[in-house]
Coordinates of C-alpha atoms in Angstrom, one line a residue:
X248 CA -34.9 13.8 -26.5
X249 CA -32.6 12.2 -24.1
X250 CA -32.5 15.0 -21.7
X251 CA -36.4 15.3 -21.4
X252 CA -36.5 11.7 -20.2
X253 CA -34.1 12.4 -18.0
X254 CA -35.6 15.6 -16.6
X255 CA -39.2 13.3 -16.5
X256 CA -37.2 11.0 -14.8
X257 CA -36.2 13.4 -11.9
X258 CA -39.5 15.3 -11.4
X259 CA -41.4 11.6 -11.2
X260 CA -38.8 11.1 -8.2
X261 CA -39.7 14.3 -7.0
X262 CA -43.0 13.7 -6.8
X263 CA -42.8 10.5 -5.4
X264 CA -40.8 12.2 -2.4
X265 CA -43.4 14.5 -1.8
X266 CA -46.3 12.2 -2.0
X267 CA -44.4 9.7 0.5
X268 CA -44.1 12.9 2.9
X269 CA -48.2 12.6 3.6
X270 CA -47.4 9.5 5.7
X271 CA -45.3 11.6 7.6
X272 CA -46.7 12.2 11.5
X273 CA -44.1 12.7 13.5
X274 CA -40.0 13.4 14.0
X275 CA -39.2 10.1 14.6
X276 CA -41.3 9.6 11.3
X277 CA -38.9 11.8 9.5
X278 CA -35.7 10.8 11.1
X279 CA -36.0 7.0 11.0
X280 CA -39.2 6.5 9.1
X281 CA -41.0 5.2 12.4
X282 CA -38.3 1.7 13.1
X283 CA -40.6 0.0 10.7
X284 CA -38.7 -0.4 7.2
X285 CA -38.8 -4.2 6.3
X286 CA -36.2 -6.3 4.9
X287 CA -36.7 -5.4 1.2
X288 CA -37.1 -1.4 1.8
X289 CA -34.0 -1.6 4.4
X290 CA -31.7 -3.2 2.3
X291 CA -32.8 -0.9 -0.6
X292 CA -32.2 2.3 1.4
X293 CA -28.2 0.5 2.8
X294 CA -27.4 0.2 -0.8
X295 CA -28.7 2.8 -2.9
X296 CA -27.9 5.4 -0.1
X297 CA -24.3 3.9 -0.7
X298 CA -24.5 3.7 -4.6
X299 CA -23.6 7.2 -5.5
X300 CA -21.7 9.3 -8.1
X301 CA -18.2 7.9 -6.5
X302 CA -19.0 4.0 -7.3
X303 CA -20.4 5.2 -11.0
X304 CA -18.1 8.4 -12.0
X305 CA -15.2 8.1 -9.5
X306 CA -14.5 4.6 -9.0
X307 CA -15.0 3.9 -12.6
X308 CA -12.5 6.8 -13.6
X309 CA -10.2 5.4 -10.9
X310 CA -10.0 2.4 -12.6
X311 CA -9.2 3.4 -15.5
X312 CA -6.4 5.2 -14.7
X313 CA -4.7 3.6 -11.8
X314 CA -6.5 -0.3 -12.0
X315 CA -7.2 -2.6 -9.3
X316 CA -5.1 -0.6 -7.1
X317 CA -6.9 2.4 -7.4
X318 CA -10.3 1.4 -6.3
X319 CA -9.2 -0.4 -3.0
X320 CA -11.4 2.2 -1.0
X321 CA -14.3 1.9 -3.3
X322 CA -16.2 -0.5 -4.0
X323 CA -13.6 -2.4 -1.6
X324 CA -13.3 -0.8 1.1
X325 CA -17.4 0.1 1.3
X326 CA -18.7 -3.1 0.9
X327 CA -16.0 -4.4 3.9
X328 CA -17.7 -1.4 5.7
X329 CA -21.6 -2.9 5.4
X330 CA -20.1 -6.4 6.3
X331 CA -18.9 -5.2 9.4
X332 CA -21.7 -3.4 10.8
X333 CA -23.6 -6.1 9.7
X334 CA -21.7 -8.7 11.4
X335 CA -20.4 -7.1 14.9
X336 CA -22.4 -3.1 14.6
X337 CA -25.7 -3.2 13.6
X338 CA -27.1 -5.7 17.1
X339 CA -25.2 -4.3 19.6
X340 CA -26.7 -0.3 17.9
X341 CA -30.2 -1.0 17.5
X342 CA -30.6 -2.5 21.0
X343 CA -29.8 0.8 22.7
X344 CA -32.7 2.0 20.4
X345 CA -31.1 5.8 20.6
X346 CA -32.4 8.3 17.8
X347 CA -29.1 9.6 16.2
X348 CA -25.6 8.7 15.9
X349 CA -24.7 11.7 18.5
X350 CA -26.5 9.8 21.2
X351 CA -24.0 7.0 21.3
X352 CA -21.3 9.6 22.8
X353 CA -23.8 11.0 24.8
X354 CA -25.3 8.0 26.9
X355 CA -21.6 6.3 26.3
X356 CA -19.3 9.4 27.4
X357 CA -21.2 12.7 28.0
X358 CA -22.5 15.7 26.5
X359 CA -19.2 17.2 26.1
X360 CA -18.4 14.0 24.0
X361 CA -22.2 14.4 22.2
X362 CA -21.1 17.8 21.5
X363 CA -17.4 16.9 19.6
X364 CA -18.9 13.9 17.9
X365 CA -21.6 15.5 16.5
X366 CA -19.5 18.4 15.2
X367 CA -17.2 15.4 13.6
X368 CA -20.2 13.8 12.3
X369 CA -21.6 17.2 10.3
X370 CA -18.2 18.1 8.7
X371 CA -17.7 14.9 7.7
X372 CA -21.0 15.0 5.4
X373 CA -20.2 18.3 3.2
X374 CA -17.2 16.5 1.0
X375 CA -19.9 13.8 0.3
X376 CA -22.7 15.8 -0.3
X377 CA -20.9 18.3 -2.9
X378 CA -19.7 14.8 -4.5
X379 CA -23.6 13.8 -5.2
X380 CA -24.1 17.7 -6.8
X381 CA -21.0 17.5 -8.5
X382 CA -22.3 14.7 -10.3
X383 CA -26.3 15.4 -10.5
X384 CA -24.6 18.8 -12.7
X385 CA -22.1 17.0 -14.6
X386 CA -24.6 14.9 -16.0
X387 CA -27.3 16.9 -16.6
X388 CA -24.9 19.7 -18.2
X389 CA -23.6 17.0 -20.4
X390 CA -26.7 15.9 -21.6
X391 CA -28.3 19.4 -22.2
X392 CA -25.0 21.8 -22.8
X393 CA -26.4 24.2 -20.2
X394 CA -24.0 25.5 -17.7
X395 CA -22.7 23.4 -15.0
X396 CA -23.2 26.0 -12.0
X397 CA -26.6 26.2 -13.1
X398 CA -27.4 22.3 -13.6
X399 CA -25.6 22.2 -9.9
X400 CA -27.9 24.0 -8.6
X401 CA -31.0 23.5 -10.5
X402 CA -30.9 19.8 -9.1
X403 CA -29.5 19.8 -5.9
X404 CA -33.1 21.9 -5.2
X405 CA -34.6 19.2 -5.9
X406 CA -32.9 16.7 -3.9
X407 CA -32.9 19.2 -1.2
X408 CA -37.0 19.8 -1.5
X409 CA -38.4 15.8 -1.0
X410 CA -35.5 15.6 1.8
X411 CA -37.0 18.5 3.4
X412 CA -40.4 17.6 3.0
X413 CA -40.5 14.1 3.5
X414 CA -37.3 13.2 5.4
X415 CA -36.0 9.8 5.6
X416 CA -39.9 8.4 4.8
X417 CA -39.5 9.9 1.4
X418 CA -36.1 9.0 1.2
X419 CA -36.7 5.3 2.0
X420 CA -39.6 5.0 -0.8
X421 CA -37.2 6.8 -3.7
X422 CA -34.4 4.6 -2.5
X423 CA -36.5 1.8 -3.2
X424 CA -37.2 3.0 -6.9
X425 CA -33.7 4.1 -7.4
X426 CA -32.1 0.9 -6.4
X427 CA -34.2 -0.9 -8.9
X428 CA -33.4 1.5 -11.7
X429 CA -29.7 1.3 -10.7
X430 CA -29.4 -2.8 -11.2
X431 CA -31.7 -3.3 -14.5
X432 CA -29.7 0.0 -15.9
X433 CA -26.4 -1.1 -15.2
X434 CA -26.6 -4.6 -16.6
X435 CA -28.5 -4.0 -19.4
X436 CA -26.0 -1.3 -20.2
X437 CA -23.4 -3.7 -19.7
X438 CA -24.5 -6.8 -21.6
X439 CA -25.5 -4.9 -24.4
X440 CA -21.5 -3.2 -24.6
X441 CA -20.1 -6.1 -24.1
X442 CA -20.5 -8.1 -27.7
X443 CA -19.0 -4.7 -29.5
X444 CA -15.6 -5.7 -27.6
X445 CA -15.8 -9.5 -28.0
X446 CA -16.8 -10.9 -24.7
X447 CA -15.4 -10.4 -21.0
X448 CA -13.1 -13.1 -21.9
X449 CA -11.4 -11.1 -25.0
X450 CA -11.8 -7.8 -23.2
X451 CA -9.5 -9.3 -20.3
X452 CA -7.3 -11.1 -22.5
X453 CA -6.4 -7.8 -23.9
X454 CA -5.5 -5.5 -20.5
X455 CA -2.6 -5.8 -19.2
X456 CA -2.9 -8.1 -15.9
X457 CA -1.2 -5.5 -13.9
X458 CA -4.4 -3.6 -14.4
X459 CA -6.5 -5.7 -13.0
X460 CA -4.5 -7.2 -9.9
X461 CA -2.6 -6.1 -6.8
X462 CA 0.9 -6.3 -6.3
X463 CA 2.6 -5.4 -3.5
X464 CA 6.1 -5.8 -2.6
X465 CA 7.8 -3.0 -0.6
X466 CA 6.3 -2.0 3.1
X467 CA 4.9 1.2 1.2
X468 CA 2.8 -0.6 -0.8
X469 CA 1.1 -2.5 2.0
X470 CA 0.3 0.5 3.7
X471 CA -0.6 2.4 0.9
X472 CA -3.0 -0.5 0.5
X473 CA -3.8 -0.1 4.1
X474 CA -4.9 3.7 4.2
X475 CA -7.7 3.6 0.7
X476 CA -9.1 0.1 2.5
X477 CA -9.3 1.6 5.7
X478 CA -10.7 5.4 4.6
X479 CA -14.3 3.8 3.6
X480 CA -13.6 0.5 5.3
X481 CA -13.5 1.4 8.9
X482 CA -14.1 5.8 8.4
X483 CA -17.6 5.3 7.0
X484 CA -18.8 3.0 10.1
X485 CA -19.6 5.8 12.7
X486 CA -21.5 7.7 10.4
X487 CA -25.3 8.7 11.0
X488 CA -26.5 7.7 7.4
X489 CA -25.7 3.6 8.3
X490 CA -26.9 4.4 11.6
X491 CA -30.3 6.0 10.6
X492 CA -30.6 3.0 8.2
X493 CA -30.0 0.2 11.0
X494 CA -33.0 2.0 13.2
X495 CA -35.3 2.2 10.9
X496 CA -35.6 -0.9 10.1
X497 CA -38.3 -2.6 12.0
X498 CA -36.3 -5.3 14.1
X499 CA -32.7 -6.0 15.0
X500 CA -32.6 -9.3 12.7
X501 CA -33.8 -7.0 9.9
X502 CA -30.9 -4.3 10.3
X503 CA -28.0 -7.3 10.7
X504 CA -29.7 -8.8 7.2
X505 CA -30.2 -5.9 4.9
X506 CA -26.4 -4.8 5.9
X507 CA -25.4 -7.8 4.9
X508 CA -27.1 -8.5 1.8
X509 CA -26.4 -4.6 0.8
X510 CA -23.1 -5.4 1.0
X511 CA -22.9 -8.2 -0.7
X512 CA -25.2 -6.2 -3.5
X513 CA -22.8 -3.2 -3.6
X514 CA -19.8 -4.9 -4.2
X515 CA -21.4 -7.1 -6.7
X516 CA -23.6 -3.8 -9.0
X517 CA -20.8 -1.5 -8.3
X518 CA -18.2 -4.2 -10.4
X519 CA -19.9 -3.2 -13.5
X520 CA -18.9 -0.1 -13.9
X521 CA -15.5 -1.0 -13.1
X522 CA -16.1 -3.6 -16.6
X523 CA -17.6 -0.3 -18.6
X524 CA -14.3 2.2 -17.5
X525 CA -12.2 -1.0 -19.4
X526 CA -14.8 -1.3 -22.5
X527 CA -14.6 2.7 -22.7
X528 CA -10.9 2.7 -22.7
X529 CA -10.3 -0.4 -25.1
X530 CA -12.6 1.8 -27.2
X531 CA -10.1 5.0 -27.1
X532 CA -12.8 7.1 -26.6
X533 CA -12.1 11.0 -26.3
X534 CA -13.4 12.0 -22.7
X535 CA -12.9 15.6 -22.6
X536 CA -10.6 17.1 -20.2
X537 CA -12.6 16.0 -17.4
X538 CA -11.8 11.4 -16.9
X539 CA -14.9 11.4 -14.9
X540 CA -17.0 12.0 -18.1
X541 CA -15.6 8.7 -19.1
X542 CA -18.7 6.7 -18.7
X543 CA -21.5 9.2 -19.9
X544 CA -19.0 9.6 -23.1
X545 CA -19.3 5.9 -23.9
X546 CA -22.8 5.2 -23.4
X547 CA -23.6 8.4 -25.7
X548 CA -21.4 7.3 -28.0
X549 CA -21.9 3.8 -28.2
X550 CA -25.5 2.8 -27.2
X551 CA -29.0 3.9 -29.0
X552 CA -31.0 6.1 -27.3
X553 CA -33.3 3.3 -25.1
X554 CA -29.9 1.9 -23.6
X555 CA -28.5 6.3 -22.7
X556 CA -32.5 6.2 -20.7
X557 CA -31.4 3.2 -18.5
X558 CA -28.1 4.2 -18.0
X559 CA -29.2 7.7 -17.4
X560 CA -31.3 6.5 -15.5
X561 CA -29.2 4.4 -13.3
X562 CA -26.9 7.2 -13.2
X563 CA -29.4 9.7 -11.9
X564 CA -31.0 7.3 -9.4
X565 CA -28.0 6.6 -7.7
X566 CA -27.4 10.3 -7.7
X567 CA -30.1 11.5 -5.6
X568 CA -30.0 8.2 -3.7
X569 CA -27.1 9.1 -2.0
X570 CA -27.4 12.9 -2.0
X571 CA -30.9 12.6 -0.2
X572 CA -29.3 10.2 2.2
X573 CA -26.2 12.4 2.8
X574 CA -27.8 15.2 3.3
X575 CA -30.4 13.8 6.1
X576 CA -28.1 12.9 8.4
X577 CA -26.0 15.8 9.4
X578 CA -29.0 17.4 10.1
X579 CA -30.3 15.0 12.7
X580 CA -27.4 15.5 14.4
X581 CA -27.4 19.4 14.0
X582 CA -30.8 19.6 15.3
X583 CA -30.7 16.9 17.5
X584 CA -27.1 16.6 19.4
X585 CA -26.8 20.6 18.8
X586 CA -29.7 22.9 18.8
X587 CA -32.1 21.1 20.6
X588 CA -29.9 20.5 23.8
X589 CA -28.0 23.3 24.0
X590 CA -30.0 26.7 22.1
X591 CA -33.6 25.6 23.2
X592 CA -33.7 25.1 26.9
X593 CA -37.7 24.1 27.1
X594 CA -38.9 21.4 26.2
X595 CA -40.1 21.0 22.4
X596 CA -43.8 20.0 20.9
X597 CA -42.5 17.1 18.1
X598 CA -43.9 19.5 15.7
X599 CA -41.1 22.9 17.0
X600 CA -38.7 20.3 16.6
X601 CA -39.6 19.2 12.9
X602 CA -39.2 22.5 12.1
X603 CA -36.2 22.7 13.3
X604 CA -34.7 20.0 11.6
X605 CA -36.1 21.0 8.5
X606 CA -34.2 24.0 8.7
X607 CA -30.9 22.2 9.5
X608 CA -31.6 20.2 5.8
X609 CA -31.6 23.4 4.6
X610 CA -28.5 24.3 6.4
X611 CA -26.4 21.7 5.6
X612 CA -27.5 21.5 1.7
X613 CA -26.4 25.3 1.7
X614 CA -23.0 24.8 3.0
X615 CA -22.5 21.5 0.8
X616 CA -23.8 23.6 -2.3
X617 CA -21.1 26.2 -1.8
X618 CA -18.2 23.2 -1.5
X619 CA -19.6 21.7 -5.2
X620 CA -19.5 24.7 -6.5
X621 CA -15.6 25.5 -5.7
X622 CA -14.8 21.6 -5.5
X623 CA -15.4 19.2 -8.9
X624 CA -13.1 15.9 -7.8
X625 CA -15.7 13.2 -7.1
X626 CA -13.2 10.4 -5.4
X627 CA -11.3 12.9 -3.7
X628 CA -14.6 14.6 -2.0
X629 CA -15.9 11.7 -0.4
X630 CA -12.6 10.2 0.5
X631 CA -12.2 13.2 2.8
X632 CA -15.7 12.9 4.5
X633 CA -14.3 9.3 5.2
X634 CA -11.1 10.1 6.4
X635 CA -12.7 12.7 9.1
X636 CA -15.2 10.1 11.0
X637 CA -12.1 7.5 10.8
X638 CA -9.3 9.6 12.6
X639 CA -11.9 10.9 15.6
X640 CA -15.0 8.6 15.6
X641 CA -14.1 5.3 15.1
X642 CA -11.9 4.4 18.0
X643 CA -14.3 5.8 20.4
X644 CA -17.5 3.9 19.0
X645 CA -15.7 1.1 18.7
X646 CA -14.0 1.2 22.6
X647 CA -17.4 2.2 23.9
X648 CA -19.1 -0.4 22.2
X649 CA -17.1 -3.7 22.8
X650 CA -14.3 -2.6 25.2
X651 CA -17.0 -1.2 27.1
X652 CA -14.9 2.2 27.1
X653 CA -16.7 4.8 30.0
X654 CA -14.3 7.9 30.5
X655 CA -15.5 11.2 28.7
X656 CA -12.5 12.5 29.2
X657 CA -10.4 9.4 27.3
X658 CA -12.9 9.7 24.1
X659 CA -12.3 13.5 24.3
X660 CA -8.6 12.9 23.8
X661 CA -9.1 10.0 21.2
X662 CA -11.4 11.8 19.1
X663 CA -9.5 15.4 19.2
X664 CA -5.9 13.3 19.8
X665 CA -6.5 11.6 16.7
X666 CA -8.1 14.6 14.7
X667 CA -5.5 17.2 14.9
X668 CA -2.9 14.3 14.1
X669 CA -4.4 13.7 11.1
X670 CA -4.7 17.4 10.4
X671 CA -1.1 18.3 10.8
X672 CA 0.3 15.5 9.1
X673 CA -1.7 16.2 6.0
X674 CA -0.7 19.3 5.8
X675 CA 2.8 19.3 6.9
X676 CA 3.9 15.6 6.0
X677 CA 1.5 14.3 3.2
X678 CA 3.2 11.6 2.6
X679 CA 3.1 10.2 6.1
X680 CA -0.3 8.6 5.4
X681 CA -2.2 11.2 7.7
X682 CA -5.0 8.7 7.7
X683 CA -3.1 6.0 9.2
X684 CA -0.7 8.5 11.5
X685 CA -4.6 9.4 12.8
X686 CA -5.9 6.8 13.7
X687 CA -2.6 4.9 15.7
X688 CA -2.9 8.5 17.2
X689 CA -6.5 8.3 17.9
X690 CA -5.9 4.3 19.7
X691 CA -3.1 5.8 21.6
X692 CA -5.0 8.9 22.9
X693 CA -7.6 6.5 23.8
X694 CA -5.2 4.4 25.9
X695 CA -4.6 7.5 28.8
X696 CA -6.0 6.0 32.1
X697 CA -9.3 7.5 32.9
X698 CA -9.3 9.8 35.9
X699 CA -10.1 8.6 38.6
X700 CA -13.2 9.3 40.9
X701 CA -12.4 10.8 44.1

């Protein structure tokens, strides 16, 4: 029974997409969803495009097994990451009214820069993506025994057909939904768990208070605290998802708002499953061989069948939230920083160069569907997409957006500088914090004196 609600669940959202997708007229339509999201719809799409299978599955495993400590980059660290580009991003971003994330390092530094960054930018998506149909076939699979490849793949095509169809129009309208879904699921869940361990007062009287604070004492620590803050915290702000989300709304107080307020709503929603990975393990609960099943075990354990909907529910919706999101926006920049400057010479009808983005969903999804099925570690997946933007983007953004940074050549070396630093150290000294190595790498790169003019 469960598992046809579920399944209803998903093909409503389909259809939704797809309905959305007749308001569709042009490529800035599907890209940006015509700069006119308001407040409500904007911070819907900030948060829900955020809220994904790492904050329910990951985080909440995480926790469990590591505490406080082990969920410093998320919810932590992405919430600190909304804050800022609401605070000091979002303004300065939406005034130069560009249409991708590419364009920065075009109009800032060049198209040899455009070129880099937006090659940066598309790797950095496929960890993430395989995250969201990692999870969309563990849960199905759970619920419905049937084989993970083929729940994998069964609902990625899904995700993959309203993203294709209606682009970020459809994705906006089913973020909506979802975000809804994901808060009245969630807390429902959770005040309904709670009594059957004796309040939030008993349950924390009863976990040890190591596991639910942060010590640090030895310079290790503080930098191990450093790197998971930083890997979301700063590595997820040059990223064409937050961008795409800031332009579409429809004015620049609009985009500084909804960051903040999702934000402030991520860090607040995503706590609760953090509450449910302590409920599930006061409750000793067998979880398989797999901890990121720790959740789903409970709530099919422990709830009646009306609470497994809304949890389901929630669980699903912030699924395809984020994979729909994910999956958008490295194919802006594939068809708009790669293919359309440099393999198509003439210039392209709006309706050539849907097309061709619509082929780059398909692209990407492809190449992201191959890593899911090899790769099953949630947390691990999107940490990686994090740490790639962080070591080669962010210093650059960030130079040419405040330090009014100019030289091609300079953002060359910090992006590629910082890159390969990060690359070698993580495979030759691991325990160097590569992420942190990269990015000191990446500010000194971006340090060299600019050549000078003759």
């Amino acid at each position: 029974m469960l598992i046809l609600f579920i399944l209803i669940y998903i093909l409503v959202t389909l259809f939704i997409g797809l309905f959305s997708a007749r308001y569709l007229k042009s490529t800035s339509d599907f890209i940006v969803a015509g700069h006119r999201l308001p407040l409500s719809m904007a911070t819907a799409t900030v948060f829900a495009t955020w809220f994904g299978s790492e904050t329910l599955l990951g985080a909440s495993s995480q926790y469990a097994e590591y505490g406080l400590i082990g969920v410093i980059e998320d919810p932590f660290g992405a919430s600190l990451c909304l804050l800022l580009i609401g605070l000091f991003y979002a303004r300065p971003l939406y005034r130069m009214k560009l249409l991708t994330f590419g364009d920065f390092y075009k109009v800032t530094f060049g198209p040899k820069a455009e070129i880099v960054a937006a090659l940066f930018l598309i790797i950095s998506y496929f960890g993430w993506i395989a995250a969201q149909m990692v999870a969309m076939g563990i849960v199905v699979s759970l619920l419905s025994g049937w084989d993970l490849h083929v729940c994998i793949i069964a609902t990625s095509a899904i995700v993959i057909l309203y993203t294709y169809v209606g682009g970020m129009l459809a994705v906006s309208v089913t973020d909506f939904i979802q975000m809804i879904f994901i808060i009245i699921g969630l807390v429902i869940v959770l005040l309904f768990l709670l009594p059957e361990v004796g309040g939030i007062s008993k349950l924390f009287s009863e976990i040890p208070k190591s596991h639910y604070s942060i010590s640090l004492t030895t310079p290790r620590d503080y930098i191990s605290f450093f790197a998971a803050l930083i890997t979301l915290g700063l590595g997820s702000i040059p990223q064409q998802d937050v961008y795409q989300r800031v332009m579409a709304s429809k004015s620049e107080k609009v985009a500084v708002v909804s960051s903040i307020i999702g934000s402030v709503l991520y860090f607040t929603i995503a706590l609760i499953p953090l509450v449910l990975a302590l409920i599930a393990k006061k409750m000793n609960l067998d979880f398989g061989d797999d901890i990121q099943n720790m959740l789903p075990t409970l709530v099919l354990t422990k709830t009646p069948l009306l609470i497994q909907i809304l949890f389901f529910g929630a669980l699903i919706s912030a699924i395809m939230s984020t994979a729909s999101g994910a999956i958008l926006a490295p194919a802006v920049i594939l068809s708009e920083n790669i293919l359309k400057p440099h393999f198509f010479k003439r210039k392209l009808s709006d309706k050539k160069l849907l097309r061709i983005t619509r082929i780059s969903v398909l692209v990407v999804s492809a190449i992201a569907l191959i890593m899911a099925l090899v790769r099953r570690d949630i947390y691990e997946l999107v940490g990686e997409a994090s740490a790639i933007s962080l070591v080669s983007l962010f210093v650059p953004l960030t130079a040419g957006l405040f330090f009014k940074l100019k030289s091609e050549r300079v953002a060359l070396c910090s992006m590629l500088g910082g890159f390969a630093t990060w690359v070698i150290c993580t495979l030759l000294f691991p325990d160097s914090y590569p992420i942190v190595v990269g990015l000191l790498a990446s500010v000194l790169f971006s340090c060299f004196p600019a050549k000078k003019s003759k």
